[in-house]
Short mmCIF file of C-alpha atoms and ligand atoms in Angstrom, two decimals:
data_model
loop_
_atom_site.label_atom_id
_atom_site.label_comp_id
_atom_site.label_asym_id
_atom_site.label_seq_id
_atom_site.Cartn_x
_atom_site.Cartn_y
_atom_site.Cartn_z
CA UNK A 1220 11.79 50.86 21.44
CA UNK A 1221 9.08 48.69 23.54
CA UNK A 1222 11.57 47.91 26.47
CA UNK A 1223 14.53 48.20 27.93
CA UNK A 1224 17.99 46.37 26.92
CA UNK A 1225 18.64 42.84 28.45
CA UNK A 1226 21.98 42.77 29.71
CA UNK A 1227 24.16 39.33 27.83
CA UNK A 1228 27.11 38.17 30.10
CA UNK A 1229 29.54 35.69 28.09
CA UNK A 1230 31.52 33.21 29.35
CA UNK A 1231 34.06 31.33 26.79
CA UNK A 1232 35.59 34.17 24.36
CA UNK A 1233 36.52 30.99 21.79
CA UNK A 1234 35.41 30.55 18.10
CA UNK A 1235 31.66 30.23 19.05
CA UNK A 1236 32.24 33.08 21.70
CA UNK A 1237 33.54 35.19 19.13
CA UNK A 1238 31.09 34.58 16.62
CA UNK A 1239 28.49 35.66 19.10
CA UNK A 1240 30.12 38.93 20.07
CA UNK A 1241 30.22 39.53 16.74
CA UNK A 1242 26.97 38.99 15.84
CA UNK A 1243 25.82 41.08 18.37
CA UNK A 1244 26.97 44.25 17.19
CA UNK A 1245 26.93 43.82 13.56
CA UNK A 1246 23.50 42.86 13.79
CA UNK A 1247 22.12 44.75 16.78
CA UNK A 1248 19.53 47.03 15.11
CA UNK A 1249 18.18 43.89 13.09
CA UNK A 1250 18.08 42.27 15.95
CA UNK A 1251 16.42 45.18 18.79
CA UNK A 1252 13.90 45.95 15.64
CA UNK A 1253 12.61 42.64 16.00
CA UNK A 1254 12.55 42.48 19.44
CA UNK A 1255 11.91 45.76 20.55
CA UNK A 1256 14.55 46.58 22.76
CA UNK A 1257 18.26 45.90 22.12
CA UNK A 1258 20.47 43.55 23.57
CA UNK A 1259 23.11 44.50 25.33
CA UNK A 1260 26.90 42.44 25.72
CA UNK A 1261 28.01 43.99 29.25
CA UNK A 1262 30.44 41.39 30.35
CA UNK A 1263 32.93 38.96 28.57
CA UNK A 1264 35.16 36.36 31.01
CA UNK A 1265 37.69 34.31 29.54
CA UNK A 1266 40.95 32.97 30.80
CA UNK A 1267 43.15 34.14 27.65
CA UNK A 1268 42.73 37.98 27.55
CA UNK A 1269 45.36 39.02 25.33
CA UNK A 1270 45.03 36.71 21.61
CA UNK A 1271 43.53 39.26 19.25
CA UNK A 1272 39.81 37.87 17.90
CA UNK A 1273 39.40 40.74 15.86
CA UNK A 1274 36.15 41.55 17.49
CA UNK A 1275 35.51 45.21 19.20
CA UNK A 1276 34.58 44.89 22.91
CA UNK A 1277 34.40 48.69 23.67
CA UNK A 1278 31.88 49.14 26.47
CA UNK A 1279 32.30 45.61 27.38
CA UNK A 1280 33.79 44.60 30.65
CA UNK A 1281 36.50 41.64 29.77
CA UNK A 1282 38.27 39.93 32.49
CA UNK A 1283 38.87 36.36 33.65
CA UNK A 1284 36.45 36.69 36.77
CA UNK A 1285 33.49 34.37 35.41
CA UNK A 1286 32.24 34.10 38.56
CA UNK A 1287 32.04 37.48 38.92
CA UNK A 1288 29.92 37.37 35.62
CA UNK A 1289 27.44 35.29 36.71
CA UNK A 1290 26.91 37.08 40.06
CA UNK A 1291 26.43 40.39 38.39
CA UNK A 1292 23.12 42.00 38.59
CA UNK A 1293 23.30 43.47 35.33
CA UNK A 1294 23.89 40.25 33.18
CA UNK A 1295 20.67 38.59 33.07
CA UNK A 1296 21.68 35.75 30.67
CA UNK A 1297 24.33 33.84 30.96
CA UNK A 1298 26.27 32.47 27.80
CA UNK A 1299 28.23 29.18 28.42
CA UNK A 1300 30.46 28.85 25.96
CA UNK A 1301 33.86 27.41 27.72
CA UNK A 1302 32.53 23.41 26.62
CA UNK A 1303 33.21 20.41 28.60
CA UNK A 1304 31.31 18.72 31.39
CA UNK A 1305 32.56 19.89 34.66
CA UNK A 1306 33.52 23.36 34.88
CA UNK A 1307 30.46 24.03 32.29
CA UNK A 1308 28.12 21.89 34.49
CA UNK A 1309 28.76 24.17 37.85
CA UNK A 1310 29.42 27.32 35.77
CA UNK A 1311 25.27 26.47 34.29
CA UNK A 1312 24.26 25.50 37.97
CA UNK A 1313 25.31 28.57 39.65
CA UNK A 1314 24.10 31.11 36.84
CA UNK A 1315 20.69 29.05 37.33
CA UNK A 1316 20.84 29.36 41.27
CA UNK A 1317 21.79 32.89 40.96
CA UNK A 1318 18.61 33.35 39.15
CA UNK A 1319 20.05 33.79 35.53
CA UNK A 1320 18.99 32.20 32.47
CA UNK A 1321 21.42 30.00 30.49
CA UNK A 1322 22.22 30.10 26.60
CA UNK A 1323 24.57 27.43 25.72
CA UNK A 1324 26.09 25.43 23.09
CA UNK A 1325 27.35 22.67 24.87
CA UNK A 1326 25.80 19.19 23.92
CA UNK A 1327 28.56 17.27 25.80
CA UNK A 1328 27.37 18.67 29.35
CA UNK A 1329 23.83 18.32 28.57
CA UNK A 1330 23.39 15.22 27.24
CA UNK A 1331 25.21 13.90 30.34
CA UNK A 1332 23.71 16.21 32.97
CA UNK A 1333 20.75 17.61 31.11
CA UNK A 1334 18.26 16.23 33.76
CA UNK A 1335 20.05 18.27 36.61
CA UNK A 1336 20.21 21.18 34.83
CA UNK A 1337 17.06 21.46 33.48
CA UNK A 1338 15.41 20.29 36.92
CA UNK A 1339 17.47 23.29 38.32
CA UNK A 1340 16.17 25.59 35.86
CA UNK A 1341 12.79 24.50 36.41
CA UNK A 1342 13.07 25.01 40.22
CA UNK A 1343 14.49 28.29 39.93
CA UNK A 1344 12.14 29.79 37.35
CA UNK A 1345 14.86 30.49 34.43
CA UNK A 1346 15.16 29.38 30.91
CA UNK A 1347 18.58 26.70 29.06
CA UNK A 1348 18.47 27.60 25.63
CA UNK A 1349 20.71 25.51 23.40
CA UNK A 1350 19.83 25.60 19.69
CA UNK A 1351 23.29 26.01 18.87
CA UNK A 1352 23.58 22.11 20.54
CA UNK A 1353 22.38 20.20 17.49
CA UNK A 1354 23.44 21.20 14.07
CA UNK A 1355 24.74 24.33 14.80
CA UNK A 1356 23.22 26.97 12.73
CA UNK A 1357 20.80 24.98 11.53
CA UNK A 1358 17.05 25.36 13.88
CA UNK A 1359 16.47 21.62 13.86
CA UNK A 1360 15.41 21.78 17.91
CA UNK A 1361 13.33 25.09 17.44
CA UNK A 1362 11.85 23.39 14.62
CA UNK A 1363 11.27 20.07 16.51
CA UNK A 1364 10.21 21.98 19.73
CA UNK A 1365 7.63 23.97 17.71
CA UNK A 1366 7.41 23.43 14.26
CA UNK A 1367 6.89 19.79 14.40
CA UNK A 1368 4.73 19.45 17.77
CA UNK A 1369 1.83 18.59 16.41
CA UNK A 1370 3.73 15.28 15.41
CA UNK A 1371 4.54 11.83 16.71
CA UNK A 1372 7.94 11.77 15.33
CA UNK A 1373 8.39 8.54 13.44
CA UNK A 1374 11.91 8.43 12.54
CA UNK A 1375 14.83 11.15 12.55
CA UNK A 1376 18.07 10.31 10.11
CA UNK A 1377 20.70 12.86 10.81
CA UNK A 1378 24.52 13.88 9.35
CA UNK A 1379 25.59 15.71 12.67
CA UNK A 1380 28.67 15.73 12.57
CA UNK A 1381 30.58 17.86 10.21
CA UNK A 1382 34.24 16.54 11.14
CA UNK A 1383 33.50 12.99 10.15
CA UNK A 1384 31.17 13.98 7.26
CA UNK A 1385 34.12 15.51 5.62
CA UNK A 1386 36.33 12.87 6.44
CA UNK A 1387 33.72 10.46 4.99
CA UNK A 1388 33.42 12.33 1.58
CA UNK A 1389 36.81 13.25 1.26
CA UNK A 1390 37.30 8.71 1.61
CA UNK A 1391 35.15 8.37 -1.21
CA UNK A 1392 36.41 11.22 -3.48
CA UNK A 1393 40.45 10.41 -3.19
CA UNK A 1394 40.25 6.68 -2.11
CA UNK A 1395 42.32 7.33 0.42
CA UNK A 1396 42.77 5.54 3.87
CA UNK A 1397 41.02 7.34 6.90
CA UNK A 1398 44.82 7.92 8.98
CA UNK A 1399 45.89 9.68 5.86
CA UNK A 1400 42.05 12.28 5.13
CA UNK A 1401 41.71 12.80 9.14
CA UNK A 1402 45.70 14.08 9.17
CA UNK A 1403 45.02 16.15 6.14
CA UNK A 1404 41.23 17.29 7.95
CA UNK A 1405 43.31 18.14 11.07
CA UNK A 1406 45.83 20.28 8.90
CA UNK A 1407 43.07 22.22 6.87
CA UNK A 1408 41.07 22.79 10.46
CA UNK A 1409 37.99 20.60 10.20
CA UNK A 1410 38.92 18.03 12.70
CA UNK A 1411 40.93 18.74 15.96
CA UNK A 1412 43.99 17.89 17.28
CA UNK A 1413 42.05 15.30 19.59
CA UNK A 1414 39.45 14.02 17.11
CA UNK A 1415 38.39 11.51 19.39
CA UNK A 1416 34.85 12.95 20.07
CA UNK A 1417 34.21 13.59 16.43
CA UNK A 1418 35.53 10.28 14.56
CA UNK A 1419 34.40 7.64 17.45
CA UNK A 1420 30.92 8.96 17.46
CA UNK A 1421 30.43 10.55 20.69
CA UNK A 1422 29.54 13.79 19.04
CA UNK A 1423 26.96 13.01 17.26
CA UNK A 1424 25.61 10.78 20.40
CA UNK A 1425 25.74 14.07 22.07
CA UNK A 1426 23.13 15.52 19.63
CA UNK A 1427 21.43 12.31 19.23
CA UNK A 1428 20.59 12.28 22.95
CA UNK A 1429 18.91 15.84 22.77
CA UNK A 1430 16.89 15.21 19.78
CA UNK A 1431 15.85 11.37 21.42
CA UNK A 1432 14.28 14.02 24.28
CA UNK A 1433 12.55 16.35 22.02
CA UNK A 1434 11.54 13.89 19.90
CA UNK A 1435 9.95 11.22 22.19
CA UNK A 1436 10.04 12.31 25.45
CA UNK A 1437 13.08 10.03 26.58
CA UNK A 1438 15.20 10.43 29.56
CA UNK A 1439 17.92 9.35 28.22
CA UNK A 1440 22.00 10.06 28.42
CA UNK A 1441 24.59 9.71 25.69
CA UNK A 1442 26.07 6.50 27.57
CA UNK A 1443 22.53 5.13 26.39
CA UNK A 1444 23.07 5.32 22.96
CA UNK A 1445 25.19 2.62 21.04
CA UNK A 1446 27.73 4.06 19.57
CA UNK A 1447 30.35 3.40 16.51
CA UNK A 1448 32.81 5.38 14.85
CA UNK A 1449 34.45 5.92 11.36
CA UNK A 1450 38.07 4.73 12.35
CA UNK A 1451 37.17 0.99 10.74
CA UNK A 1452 36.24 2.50 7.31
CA UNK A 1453 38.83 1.48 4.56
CA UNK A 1454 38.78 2.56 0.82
CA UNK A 1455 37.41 -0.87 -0.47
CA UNK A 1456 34.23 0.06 1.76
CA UNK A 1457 33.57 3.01 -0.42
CA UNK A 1458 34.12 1.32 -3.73
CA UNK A 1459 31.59 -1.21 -2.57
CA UNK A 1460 29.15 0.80 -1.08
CA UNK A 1461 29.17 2.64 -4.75
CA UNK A 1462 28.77 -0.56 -6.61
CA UNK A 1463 25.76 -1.20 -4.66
CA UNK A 1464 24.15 2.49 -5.00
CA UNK A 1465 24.84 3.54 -1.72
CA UNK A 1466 27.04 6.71 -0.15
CA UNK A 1467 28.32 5.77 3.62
CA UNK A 1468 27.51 8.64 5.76
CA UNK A 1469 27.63 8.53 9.83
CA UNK A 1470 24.12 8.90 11.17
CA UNK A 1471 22.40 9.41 14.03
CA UNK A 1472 19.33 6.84 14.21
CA UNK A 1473 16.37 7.53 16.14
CA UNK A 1474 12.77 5.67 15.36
CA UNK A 1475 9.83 4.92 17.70
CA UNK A 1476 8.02 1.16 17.44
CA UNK A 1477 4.66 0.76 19.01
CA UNK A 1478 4.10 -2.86 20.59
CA UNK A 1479 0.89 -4.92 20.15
CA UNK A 1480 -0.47 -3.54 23.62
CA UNK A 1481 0.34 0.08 22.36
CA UNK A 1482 3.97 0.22 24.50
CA UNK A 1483 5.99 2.57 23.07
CA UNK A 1484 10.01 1.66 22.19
CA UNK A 1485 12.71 4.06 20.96
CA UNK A 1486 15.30 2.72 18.60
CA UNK A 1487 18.31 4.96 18.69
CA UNK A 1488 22.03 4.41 17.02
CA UNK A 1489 25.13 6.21 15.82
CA UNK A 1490 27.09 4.26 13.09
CA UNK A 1491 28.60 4.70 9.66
CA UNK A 1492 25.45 3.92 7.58
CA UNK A 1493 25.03 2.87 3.94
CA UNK A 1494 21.98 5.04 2.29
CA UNK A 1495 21.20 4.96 -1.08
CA UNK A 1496 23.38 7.17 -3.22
CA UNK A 1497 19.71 9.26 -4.72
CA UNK A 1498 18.79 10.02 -1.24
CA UNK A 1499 18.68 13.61 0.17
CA UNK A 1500 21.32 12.43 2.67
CA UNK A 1501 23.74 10.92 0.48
CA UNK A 1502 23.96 14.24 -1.46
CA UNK A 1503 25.20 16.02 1.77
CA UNK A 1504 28.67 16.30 1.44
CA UNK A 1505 31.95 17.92 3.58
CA UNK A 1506 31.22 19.60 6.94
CA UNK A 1507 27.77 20.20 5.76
CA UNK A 1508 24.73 18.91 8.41
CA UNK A 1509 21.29 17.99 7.70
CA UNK A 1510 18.84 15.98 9.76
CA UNK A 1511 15.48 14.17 8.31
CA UNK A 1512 12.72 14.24 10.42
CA UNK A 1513 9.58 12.45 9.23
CA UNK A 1514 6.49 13.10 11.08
CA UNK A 1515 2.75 11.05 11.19
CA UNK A 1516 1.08 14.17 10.26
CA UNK A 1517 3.90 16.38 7.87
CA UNK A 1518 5.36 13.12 6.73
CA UNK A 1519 8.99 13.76 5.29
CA UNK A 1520 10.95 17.12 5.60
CA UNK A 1521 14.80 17.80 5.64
CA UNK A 1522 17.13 20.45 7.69
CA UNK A 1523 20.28 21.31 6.45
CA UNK A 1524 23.25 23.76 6.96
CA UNK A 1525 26.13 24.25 8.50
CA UNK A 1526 26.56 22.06 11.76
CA UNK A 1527 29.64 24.25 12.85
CA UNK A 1528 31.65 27.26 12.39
CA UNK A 1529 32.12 31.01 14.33
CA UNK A 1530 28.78 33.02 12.49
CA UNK A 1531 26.51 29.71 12.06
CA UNK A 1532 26.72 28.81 15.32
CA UNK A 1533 26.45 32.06 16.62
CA UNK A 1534 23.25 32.76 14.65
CA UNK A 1535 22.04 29.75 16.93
CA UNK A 1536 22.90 31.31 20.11
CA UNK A 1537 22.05 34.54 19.25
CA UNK A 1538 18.23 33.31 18.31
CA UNK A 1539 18.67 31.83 21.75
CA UNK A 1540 19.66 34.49 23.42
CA UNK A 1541 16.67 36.81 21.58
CA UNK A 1542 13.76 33.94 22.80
CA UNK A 1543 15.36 34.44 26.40
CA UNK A 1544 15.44 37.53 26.37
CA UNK A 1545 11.27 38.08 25.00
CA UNK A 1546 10.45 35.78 27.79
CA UNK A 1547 12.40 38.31 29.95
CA UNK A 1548 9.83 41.41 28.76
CA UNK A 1549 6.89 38.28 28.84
CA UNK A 1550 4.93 40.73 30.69
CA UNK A 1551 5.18 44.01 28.32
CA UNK A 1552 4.71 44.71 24.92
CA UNK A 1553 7.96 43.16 23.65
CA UNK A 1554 6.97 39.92 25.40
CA UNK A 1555 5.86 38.43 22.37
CA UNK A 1556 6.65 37.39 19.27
CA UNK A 1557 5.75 39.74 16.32
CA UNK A 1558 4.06 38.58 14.16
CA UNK A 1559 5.69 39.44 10.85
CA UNK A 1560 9.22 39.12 12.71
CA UNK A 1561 9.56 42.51 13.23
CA UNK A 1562 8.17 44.60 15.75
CA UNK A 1563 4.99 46.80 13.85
CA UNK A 1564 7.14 50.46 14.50
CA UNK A 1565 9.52 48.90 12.54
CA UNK A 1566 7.60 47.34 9.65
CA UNK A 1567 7.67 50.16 7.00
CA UNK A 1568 7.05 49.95 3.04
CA UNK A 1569 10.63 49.04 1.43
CA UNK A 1570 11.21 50.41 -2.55
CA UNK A 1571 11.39 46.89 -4.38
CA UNK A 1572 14.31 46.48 -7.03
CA UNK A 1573 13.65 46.93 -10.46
CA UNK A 1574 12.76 43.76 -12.30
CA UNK A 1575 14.16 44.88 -15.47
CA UNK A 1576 17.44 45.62 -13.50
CA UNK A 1577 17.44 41.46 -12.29
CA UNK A 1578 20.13 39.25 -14.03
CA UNK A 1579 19.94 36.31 -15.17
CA UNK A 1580 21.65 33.56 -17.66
CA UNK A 1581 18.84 33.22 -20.03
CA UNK A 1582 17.57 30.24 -22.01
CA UNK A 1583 15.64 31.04 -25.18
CA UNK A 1584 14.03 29.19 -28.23
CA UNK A 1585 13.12 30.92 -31.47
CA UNK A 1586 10.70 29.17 -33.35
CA UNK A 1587 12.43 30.40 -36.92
CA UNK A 1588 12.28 29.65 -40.04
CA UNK A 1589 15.01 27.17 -41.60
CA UNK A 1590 16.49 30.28 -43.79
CA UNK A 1591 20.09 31.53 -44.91
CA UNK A 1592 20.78 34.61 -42.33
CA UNK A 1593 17.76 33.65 -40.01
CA UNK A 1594 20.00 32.96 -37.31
CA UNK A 1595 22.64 35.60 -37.64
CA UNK A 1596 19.76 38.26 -37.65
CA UNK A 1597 18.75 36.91 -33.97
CA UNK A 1598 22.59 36.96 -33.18
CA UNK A 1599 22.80 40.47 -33.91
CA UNK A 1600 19.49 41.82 -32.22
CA UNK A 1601 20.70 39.68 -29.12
CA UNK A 1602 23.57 41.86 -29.33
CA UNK A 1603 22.77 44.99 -30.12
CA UNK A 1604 20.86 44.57 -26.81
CA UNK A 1605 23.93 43.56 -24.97
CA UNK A 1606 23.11 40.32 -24.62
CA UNK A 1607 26.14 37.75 -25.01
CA UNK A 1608 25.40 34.45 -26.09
CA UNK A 1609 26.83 31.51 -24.37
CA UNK A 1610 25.64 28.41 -27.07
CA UNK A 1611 23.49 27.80 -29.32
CA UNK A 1612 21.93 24.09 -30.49
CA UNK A 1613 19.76 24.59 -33.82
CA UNK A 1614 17.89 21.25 -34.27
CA UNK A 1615 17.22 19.71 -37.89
CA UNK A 1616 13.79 19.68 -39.72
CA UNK A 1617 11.40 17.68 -38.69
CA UNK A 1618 9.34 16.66 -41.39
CA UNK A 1619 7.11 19.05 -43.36
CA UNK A 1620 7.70 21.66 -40.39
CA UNK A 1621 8.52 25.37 -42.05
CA UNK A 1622 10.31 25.81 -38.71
CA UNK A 1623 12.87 24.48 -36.79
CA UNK A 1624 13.54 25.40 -32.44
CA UNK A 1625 17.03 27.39 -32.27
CA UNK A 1626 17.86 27.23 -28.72
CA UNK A 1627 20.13 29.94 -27.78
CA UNK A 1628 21.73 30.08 -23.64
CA UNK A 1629 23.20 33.45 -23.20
CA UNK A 1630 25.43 34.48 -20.58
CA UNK A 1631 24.04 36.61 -17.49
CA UNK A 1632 21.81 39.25 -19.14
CA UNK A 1633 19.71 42.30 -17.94
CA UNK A 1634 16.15 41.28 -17.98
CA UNK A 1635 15.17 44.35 -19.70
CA UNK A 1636 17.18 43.72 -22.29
CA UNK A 1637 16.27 40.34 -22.91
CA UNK A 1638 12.40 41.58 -23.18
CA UNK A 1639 13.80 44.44 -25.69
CA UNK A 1640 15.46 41.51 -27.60
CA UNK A 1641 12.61 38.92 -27.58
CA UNK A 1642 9.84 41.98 -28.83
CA UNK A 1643 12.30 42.96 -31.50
CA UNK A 1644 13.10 39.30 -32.64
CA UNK A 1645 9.46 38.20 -32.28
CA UNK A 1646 8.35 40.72 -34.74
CA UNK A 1647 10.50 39.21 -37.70
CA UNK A 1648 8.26 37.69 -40.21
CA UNK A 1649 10.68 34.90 -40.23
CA UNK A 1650 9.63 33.81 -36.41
CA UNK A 1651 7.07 31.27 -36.40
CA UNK A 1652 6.02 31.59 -32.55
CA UNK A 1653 6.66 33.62 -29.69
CA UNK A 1654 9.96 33.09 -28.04
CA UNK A 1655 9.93 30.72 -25.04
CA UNK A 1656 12.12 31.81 -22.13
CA UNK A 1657 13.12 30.64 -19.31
CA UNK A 1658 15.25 32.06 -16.56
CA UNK A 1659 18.08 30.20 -15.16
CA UNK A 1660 19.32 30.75 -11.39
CA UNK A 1661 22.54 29.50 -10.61
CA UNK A 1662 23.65 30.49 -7.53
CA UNK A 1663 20.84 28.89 -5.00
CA UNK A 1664 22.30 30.50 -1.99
N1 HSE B 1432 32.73 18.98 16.14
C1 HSE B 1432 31.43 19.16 15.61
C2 HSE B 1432 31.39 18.73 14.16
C3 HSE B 1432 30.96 20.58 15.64
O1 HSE B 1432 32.40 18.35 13.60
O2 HSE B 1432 30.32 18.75 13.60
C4 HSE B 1432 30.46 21.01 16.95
O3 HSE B 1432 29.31 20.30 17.30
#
C-alpha cells in the first residue's frame, strides 16, 4: 500500500446507503489495489437503527448523531445519502464548512441549490461528487466531464427515469391505462408510494438540470426546465404511436442552437416523446436508463444501464468516493490515477482460461455430399464428441452442385470438442469444403 486509508463517514443508511456499505467491504481489496490505500467506513448515522439491512457494520460506529459525523476528524468524506432539499442542503453545507468533501446522490438538492453548494465547496477547498445523480450506475457525468470534453455537445436524448420508463413499456405491452400499470409498478416496487416526482417529470428535470451544466455551461435550476409528465398517456396513444413507427418514451431534451451573430441558446425539455420504434432509445425498455449524447467531434454514442437500484447506484458513489479520495493523497504516490486501473504492485501476470475449455452454442455448415448416410455419419461424430445438436436445415441441390450446405446449430458445446469434431468430419471424403463455424454468444451480459 502507497498511503494511508481515507476515513468514509455515511449519512442515510437507506437502499443507496446500504448498497454502499456493502460495496465497500465486498469489494475493498479491488478497490485499495486500485487506489493504493484502502478505504475505510468509520461512521454510519441514521435515524432508524434497529431494521436489519443485512449488511455487517463491525468496526463501524452507527448512531443517529449525523452531526457528530460530519464534525469528526476522522471522516474525511462525507456521504449524503438521507435525499431531499433541506436537511440534505445544510447537512452538505456544514460537511463543506467543516472542511469535508461531499459524495452524494441527491439530484433534487442540487439541481435546486447546486450553485450554493458548489460555490461553498469551491471557497472551502473540498470536492461534491455526485455520479450516482444522473443515471445511477451508469458514468454518463464522468463520461461527460471527461470523456466527452473535447466536445461541443450538440444534443443529449436521455431515458432517466426508470419509474416512468417501466410504466411506459409496461402501457404499450398490456394496453392498459396508466392508474391501473403505476398501482401494479407501486406493488412490484418500481414506483413509490408518492410517485409524484417520478411520473410528473420532476425527476428527470432533476438530472436534466445537471447534465444542461456539464454539457453547456448553464446556470440553470430545475424550475427552468419545462416540464411534463406521463399521467395524460392513455392506451390509444400507444396503439398510435405504433402505427406510425414510433415507441413513446419520457425524455430529457437538451440541444444547443448557435444564432447568426454566433449567440449561443440551450433548448432543454422533459416530456413523453415519440421516437422512432428502430432507434437505440426506443429499444430501452422497463427501469432500464440510457442517455445519447452526440458530440461535434465523436458524433453519436449511447450510455445505458441501470438508472436505480441498491449495488448500481452504489457502484456510482463508490467511484465517487475513490476520485475523492485520490485527490485526498493528490500529493503522494496514490494521487493519481494508474494507468492500467490498478496500482503497478498490484498488476501481476493472471493464468488465462483455457480456450478449448470456452462454451459455446455452435453454428456449423458441412459442405457434404447429397448421399444416403452422409448426414447421419456427421450426427454421430458430433456425438461421439459430446456435442448435442439443437437443429439441423439441409438445403436442396442447386443445380449441377455435387454438394449441398447442411447447417447443423448444436446446443452449448466445449470448444475443444467442436475442433475434435470438425477435424474428424472434415477428413470424410464425402465433405466437399472445410466446415464453416461460427460461434454464437447468447448471454451479452
Ligand atoms: N426514481 C428514480 C427512477 C431513481 O425511477 O429512475 C432515482 O433517481
Amino acid at each position: 500500500m502507497s498511503g494511508d486509508a481515507v476515513g468514509v463517514g455515511l449519512i442515510g443508511l437507506g437502499t443507496i446507503g446500504t448498497g454502499v456499505a456493502k460495496v465497500l467491504k465486498t469489494n475493498a481489496s479491488v478497490i485499495s489495489q486500485r487506489l493504493g490505500f484502502p478505504l475505510r467506513l468509520v461512521r454510519v448515522a441514521d435515524l432508524d437503527l434497529d431494521t436489519d439491512r443485512g449488511v455487517d457494520l463491525e468496526g463501524v460506529r452507527f448512531d443517529s448523531d449525523s452531526q457528530g459525523l460530519i464534525e469528526d476528524p476522522a471522516v474525511q468524506v462525507v456521504v449524503e445519502l438521507i435525499g431531499g432539499y433541506e436537511a440534505a442542503r445544510q447537512m452538505t453545507l456544514q460537511a463543506i464548512e467543516n472542511g469535508k468533501h461531499v459524495v452524494t446522490a441527491n439530484k433534487a438538492l442540487l439541481a435546486r441549490h447546486g450553485k450554493e453548494i458548489f460555490e461553498a465547496a469551491v471557497k472551502h477547498g473540498v470536492d461534491v461528487a455526485f455520479e450516482a445523480s444522473v443515471g445511477g450506475g451508469i458514468p454518463i457525468l464522468r463520461s461527460m466531464r471527461e470523456g466527452l470534453s473535447a466536445n461541443r455537445i450538440q444534443s443529449l436524448h436521455g431515458i432517466m427515469n426508470g419509474t416512468t420508463n417501466y410504466v411506459l413499456t409496461e402501457m404499450e405491452k398490456t394496453g392498459e391505462d396508466f392508474e391501473v400499470v403505476l398501482k401494479r409498478a407501486q406493488d412490484l416496487g418500481y414506483a413509490e408510494a408518492d410517485p409524484t416526482f417520478d411520473v410528473d417529470g420532476i425527476d428527470a428535470a432533476h438530472k436534466l438540470t445537471l447534465l444542461v451544466a456539464m454539457a453547456y455551461g448553464a446556470e440553470l435550476t430545475d424550475e427552468d426546465i419545462p416540464t411534463e409528465g406521463i399521467r395524460g398517456l392513455t392506451p390509444l396513444d400507444f396503439e398510435a404511436a405504433k402505427q406510425f413507427g414510433y415507441r413513446i418514451k419520457l425524455l430529457g431534451i437538451a440541444k444547443r442552437h448557435e444564432g447568426r451573430n454566433g449567440e449561443e441558446r440551450i433548448e432543454a425539455r422533459v416530456h413523453p416523446t415519440m421516437v422512432p420504434s428502430e432507434s437505440l432509445l426506443a429499444k430501452v425498455d422497463g427501469a432500464m436508463n440510457a442517455i445519447a449524447v452526440h458530440g461535434d467531434a465523436v458524433g453519436p454514442t449511447l450510455f445505458y444501464g441501470a438508472g436505480a437500484g441498491e449495488l448500481p447506484t452504489a457502484s456510482a458513489v463508490v467511484a465517487d468516493l475513490m476520485e475523492v479520495a485520490r485527490e485526498i493523497h493528490r500529493s503522494g504516490p496514490a494521487g493519481r490515477v494508474a494507468p492500467l486501473s490498478y496500482m503497478p504492485d498490484h498488476l501481476e501476470r493472471k493464468p488465462l482460461a483455457e480456450a478449448g475449455q470456452a462454451q459455446a452454442r455452435c453454428y456449423l455448415v458441412f459442405e457434404a455430399e447429397d448421399r444416403p448416410g452422409v448426414l447421419g455419419q456427421i450426427a454421430s461424430i458430433l456425438g461421439e464428441n459430446g456435442i448435442s445438436i439443437q437443429s439441423v436445415i439441409q438445403q436442396g441441390r442447386a443445380g449441377t452442385a455435387r454438394a449441398v450446405p447442411v447447417v447443423v446449430l448444436t446446443h452449448p458445446a466445449r470448444e475443444a470438442s467442436v475442433q475434435a469434431a470438425i477435424a474428424e468430419i472434415d477428413a470424410l471424403s464425402e465433405l466437399a469444403a472445410p466446415t464453416r463455424l461460427v460461434r454464437i454468444e447468447e448471454d451479452l451480459g
